[in-house]
PDB file of C-alpha atoms in Angstrom:
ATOM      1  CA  UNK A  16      -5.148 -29.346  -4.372  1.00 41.00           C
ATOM      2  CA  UNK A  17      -5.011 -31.194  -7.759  1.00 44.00           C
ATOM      3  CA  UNK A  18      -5.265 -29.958 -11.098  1.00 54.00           C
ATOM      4  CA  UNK A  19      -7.555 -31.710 -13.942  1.00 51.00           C
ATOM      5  CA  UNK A  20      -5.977 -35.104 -15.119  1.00 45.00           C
ATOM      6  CA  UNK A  21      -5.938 -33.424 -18.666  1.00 43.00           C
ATOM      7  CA  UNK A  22      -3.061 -30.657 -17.383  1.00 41.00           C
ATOM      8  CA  UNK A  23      -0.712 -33.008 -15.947  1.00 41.00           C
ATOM      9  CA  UNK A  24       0.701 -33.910 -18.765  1.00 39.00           C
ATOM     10  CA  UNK A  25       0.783 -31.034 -20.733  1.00 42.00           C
ATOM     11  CA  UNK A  26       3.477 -29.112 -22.608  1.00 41.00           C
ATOM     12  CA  UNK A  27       5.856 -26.421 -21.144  1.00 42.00           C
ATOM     13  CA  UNK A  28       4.925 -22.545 -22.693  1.00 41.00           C
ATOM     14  CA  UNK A  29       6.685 -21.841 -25.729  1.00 39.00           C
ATOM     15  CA  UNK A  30       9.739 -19.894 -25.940  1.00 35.00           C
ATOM     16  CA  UNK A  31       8.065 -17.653 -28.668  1.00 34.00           C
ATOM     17  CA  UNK A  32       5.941 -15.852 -25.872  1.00 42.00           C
ATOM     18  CA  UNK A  33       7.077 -12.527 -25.178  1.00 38.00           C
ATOM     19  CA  UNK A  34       8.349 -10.928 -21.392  1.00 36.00           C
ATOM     20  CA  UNK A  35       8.446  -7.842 -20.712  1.00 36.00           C
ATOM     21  CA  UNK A  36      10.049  -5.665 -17.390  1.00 35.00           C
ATOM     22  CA  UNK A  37       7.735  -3.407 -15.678  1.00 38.00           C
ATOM     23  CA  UNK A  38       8.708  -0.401 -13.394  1.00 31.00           C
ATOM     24  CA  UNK A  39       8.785  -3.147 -10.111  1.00 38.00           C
ATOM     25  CA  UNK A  40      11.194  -5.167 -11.829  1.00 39.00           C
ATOM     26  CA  UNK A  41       8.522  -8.115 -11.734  1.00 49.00           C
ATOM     27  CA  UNK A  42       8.709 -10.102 -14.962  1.00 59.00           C
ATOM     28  CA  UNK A  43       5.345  -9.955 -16.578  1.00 68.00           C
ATOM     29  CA  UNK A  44       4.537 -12.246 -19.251  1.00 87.00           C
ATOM     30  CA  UNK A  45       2.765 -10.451 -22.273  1.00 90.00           C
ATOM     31  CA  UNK A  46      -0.002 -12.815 -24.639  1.00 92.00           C
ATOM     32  CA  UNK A  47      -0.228 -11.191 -28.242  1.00 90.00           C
ATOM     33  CA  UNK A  48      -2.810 -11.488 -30.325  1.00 89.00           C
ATOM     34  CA  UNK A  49      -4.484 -10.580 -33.668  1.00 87.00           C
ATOM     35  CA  UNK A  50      -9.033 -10.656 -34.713  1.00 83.00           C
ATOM     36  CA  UNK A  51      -6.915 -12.995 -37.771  1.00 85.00           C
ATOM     37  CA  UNK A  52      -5.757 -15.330 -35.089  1.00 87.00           C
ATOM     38  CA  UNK A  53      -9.421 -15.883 -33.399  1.00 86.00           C
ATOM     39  CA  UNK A  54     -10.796 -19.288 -35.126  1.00 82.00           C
ATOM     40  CA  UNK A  55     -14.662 -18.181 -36.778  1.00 71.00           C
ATOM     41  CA  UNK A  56     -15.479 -21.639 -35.727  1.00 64.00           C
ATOM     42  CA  UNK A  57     -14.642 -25.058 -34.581  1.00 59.00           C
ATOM     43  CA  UNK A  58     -15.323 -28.317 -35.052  1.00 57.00           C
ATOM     44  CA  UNK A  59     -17.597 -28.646 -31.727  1.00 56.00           C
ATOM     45  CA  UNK A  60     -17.752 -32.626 -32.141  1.00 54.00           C
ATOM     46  CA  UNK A  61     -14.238 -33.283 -32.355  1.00 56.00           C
ATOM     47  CA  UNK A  62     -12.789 -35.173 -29.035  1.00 54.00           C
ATOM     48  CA  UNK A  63      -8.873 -34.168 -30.204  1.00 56.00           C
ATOM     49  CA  UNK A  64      -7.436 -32.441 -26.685  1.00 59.00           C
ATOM     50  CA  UNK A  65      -5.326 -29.287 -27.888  1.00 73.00           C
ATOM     51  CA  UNK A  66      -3.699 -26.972 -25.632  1.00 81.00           C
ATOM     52  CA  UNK A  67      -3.671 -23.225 -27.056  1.00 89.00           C
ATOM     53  CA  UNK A  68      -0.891 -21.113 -26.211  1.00 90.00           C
ATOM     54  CA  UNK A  69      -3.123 -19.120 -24.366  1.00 92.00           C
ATOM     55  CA  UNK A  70      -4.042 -22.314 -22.430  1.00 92.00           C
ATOM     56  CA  UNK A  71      -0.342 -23.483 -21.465  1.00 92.00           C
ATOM     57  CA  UNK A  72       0.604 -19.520 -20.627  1.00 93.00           C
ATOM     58  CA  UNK A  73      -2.364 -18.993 -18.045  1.00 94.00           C
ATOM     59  CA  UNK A  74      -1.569 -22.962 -16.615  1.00 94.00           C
ATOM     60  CA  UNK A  75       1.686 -22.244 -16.453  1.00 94.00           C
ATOM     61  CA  UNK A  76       1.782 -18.588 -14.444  1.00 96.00           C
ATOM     62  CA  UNK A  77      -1.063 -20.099 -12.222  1.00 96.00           C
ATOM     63  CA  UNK A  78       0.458 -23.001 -11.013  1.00 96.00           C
ATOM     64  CA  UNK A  79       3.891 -20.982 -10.435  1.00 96.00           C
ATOM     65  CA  UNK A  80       0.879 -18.610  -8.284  1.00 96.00           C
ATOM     66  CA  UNK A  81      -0.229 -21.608  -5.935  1.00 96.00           C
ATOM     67  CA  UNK A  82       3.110 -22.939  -5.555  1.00 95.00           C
ATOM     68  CA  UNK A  83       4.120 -19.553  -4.146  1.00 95.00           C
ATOM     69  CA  UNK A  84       1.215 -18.939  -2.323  1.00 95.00           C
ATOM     70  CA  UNK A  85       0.041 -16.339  -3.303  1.00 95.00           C
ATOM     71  CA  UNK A  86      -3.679 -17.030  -3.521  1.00 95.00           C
ATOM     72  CA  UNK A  87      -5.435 -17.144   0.406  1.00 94.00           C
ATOM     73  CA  UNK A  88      -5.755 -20.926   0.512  1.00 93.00           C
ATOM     74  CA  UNK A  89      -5.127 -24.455  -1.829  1.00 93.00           C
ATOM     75  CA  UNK A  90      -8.338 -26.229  -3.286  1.00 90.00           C
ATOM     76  CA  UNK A  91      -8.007 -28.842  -0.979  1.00 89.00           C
ATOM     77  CA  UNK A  92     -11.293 -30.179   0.436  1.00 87.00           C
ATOM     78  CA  UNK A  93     -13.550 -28.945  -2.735  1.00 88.00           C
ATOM     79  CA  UNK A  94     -16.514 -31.525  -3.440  1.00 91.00           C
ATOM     80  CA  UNK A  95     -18.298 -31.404  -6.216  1.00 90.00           C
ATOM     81  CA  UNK A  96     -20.702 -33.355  -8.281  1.00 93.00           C
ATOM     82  CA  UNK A  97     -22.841 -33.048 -11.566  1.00 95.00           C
ATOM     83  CA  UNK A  98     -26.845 -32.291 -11.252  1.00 95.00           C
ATOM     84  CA  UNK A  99     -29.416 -34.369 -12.424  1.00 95.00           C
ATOM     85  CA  UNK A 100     -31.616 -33.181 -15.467  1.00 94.00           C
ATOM     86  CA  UNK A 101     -31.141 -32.544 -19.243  1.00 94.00           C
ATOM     87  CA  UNK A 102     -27.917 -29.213 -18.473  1.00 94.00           C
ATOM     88  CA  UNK A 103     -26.045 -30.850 -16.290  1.00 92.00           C
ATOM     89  CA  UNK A 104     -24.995 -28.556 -13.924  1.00 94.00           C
ATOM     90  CA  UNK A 105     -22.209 -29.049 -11.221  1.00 91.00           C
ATOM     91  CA  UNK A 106     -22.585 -28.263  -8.031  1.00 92.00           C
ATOM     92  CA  UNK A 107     -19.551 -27.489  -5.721  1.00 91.00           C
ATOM     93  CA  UNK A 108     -19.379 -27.344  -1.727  1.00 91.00           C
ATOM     94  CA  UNK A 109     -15.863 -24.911  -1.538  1.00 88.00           C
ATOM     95  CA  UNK A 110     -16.050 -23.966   2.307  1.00 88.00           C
ATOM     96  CA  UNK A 111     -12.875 -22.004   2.077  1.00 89.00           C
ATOM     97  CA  UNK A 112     -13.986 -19.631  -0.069  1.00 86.00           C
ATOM     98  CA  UNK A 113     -16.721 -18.858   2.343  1.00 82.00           C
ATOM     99  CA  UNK A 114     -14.335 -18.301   5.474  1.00 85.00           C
ATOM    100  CA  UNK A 115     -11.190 -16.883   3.782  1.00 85.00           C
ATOM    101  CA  UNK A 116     -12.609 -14.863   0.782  1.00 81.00           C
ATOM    102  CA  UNK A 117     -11.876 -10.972   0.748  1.00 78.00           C
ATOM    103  CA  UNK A 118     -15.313  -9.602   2.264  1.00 78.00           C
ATOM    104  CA  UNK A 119     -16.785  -7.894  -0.869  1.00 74.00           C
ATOM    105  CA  UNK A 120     -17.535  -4.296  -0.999  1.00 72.00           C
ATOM    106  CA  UNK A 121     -20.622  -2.764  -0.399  1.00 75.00           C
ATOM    107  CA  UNK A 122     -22.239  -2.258  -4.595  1.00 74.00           C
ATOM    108  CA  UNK A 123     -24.969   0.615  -4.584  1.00 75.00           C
ATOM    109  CA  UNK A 124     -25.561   0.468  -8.225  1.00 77.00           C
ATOM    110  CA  UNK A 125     -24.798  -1.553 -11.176  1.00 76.00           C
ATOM    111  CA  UNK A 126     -22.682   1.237 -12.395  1.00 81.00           C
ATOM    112  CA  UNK A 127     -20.927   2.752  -8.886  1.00 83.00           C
ATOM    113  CA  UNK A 128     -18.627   5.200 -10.347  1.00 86.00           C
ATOM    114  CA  UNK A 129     -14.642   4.145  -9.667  1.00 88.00           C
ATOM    115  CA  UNK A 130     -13.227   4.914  -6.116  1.00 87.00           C
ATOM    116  CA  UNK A 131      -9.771   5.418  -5.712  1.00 90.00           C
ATOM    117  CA  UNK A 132     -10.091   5.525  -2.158  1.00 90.00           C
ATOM    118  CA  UNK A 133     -12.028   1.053  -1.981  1.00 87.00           C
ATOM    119  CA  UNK A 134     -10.289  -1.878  -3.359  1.00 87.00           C
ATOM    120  CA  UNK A 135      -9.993  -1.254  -7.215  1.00 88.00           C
ATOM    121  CA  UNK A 136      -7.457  -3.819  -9.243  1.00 90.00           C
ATOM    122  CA  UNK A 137      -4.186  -0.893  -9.286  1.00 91.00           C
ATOM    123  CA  UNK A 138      -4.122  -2.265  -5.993  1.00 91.00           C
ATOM    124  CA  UNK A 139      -3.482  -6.041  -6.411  1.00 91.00           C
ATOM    125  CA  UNK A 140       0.169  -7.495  -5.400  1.00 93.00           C
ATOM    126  CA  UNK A 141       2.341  -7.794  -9.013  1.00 93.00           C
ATOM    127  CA  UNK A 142       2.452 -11.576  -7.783  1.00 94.00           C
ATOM    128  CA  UNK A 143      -1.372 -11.579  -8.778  1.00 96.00           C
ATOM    129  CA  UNK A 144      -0.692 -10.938 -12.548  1.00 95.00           C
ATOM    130  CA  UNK A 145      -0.280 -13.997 -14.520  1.00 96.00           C
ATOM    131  CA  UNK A 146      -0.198 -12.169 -17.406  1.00 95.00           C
ATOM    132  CA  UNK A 147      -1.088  -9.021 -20.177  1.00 93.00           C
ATOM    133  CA  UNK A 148      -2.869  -8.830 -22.903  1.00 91.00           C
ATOM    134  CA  UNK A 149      -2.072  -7.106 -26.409  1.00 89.00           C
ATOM    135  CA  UNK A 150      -4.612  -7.183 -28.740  1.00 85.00           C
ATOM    136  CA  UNK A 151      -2.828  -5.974 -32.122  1.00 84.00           C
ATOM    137  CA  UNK A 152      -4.777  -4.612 -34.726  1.00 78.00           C
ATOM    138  CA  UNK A 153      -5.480  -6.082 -38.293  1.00 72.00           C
ATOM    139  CA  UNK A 154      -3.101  -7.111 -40.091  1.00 66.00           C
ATOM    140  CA  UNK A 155      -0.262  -7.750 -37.303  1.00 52.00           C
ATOM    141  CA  UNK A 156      -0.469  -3.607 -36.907  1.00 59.00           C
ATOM    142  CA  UNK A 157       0.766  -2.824 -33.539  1.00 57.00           C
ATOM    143  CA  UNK A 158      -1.266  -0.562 -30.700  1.00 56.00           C
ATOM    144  CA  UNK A 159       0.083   2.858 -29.999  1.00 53.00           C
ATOM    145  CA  UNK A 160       2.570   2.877 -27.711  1.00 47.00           C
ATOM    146  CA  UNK A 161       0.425   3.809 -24.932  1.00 48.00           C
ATOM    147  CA  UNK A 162      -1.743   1.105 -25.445  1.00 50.00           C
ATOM    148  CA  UNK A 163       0.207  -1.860 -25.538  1.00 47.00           C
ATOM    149  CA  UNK A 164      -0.017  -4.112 -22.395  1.00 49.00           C
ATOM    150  CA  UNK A 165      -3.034  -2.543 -20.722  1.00 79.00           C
ATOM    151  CA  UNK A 166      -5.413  -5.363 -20.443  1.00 92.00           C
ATOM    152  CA  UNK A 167      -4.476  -7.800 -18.002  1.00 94.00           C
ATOM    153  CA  UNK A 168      -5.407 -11.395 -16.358  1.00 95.00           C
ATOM    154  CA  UNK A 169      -5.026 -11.790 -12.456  1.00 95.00           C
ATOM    155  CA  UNK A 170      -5.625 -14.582 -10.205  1.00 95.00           C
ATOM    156  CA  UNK A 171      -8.725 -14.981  -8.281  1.00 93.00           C
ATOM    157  CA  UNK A 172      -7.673 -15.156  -4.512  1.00 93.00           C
ATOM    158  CA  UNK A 173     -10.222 -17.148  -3.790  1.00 93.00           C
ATOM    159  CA  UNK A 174     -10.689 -19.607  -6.647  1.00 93.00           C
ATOM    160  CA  UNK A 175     -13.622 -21.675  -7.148  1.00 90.00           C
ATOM    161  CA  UNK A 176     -11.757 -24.186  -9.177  1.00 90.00           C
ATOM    162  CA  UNK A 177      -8.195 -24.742 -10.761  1.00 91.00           C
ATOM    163  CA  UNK A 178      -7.450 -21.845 -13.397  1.00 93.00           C
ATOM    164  CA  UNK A 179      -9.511 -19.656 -12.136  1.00 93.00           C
ATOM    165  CA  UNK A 180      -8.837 -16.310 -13.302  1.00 95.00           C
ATOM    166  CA  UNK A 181     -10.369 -12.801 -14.018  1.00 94.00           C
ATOM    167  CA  UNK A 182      -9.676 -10.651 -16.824  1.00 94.00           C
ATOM    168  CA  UNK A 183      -9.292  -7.165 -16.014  1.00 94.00           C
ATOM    169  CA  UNK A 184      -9.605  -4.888 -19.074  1.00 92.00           C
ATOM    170  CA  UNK A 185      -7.957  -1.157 -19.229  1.00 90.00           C
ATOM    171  CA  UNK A 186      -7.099  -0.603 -15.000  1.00 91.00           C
ATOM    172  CA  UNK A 187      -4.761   2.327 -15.248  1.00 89.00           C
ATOM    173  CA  UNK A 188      -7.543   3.903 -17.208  1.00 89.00           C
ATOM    174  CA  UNK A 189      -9.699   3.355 -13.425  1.00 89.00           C
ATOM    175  CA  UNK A 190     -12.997   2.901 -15.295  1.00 86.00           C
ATOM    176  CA  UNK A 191     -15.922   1.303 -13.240  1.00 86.00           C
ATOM    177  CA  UNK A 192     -16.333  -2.517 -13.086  1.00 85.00           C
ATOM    178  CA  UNK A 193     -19.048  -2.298 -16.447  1.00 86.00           C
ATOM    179  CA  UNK A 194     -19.127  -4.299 -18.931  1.00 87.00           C
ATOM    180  CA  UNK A 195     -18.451  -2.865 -22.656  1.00 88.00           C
ATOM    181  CA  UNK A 196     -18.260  -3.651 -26.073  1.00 90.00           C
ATOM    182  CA  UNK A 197     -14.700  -4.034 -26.541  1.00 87.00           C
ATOM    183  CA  UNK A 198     -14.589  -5.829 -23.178  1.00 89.00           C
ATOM    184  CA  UNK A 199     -17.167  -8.003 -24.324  1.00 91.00           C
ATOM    185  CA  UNK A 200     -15.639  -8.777 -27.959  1.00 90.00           C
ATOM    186  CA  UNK A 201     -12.336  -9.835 -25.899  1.00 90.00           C
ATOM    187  CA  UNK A 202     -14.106 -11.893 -23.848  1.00 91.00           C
ATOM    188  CA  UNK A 203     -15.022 -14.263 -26.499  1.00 91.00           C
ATOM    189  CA  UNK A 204     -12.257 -13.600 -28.741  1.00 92.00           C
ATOM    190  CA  UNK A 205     -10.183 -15.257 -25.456  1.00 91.00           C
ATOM    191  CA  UNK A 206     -12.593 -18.103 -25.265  1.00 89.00           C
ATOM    192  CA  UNK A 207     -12.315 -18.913 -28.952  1.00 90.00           C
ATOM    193  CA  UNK A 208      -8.425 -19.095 -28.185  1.00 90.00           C
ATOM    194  CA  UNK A 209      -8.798 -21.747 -25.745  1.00 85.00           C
ATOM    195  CA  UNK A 210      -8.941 -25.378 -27.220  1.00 74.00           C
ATOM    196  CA  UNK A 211     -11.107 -25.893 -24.390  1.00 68.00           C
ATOM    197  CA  UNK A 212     -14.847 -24.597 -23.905  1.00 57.00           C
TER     198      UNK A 212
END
């Protein structure tokens, strides 16, 4: 597998992010952030390459996951190649994640209540965490106690492409996998912390 010419070169996670111990004794890496640190906009012509923190954090922790194999196979063997026509869409040929790809459950409805019983994500390995989220409030305010740490982004284990990752909002609180407003708003707040879009 090989990792975008861009990441090769790029600079080690700063010492200023914070790590945490959980129950497991796994070290879990913890991303803080504020709504003031979310950029309103960007200069969407600009060529500059800038690695967020968020960036080098999520590199970092996934790279560490394929070199300990932790997801079910390398990306090895992946084709891929742009689309003709005006939104240039890529196509990929990825035949691993065809034969080695967990066999998804069976989805009734769009919103199929939460099962303890089926594969929810408070089942995942602690080697599948890259990383938690803490959104602090305004003004640098910190969550309740309760809150803090309860978002979380996990490894795909069966990537489509390098970085590949899923953001998994709340899963102690076992809601159903629905989208919602606050999931939504950090969504985008996490895409406007990337240098990359």
């Amino acid at each position: 597998w090989s990792k975008p010419q861009a990441y090769l070169s790029m600079p080690q996670v700063p010492d200023v992010l914070h790590f945490l111990q959980d129950m497991s004794s796994h070290s879990a890496a913890v991303f803080s952030y504020s709504p003031e640190d979310v950029p309103l906009c960007r200069d969407v012509g600009s060529t500059e390459s800038h690695y967020s923190e968020l960036e080098r954090l999520l590199c970092s922790r996934w790279d560490d996951a394929m070199s300990n194999g932790v997801f079910r196979y390398d990306l090895s063997g992946i084709t891929s190649r742009t689309m003709p026509g005006k939104y240039g869409f890529i196509a990929q040929r990825n035949p691993k994640r065809f034969s080695h790809r967990r066999r998804p459950d069976d989805m009734q409805h769009l919103t199929q209540p939460f099962n303890p019983d089926r594969f929810n994500f408070n089942k995942i390995k602690e080697q599948e965490v890259l990383f938690e989220i803490q959104r602090k409030s305004p003004q640098g305010r910190e969550q309740p106690q309760e809150n803090k740490g309860n978002h979380r982004i996990i490894i795909n284990m069966s990537p489509i492409e390098y970085g590949h990752v899923l953001l998994v909002p709340e899963p102690k609180s076992c809601l159903p996998q629905v989208m919602t407003q606050q999931s939504v708003q950090m969504c985008l707040e996490l895409v406007a912390l990337s240098g990359h879009r």
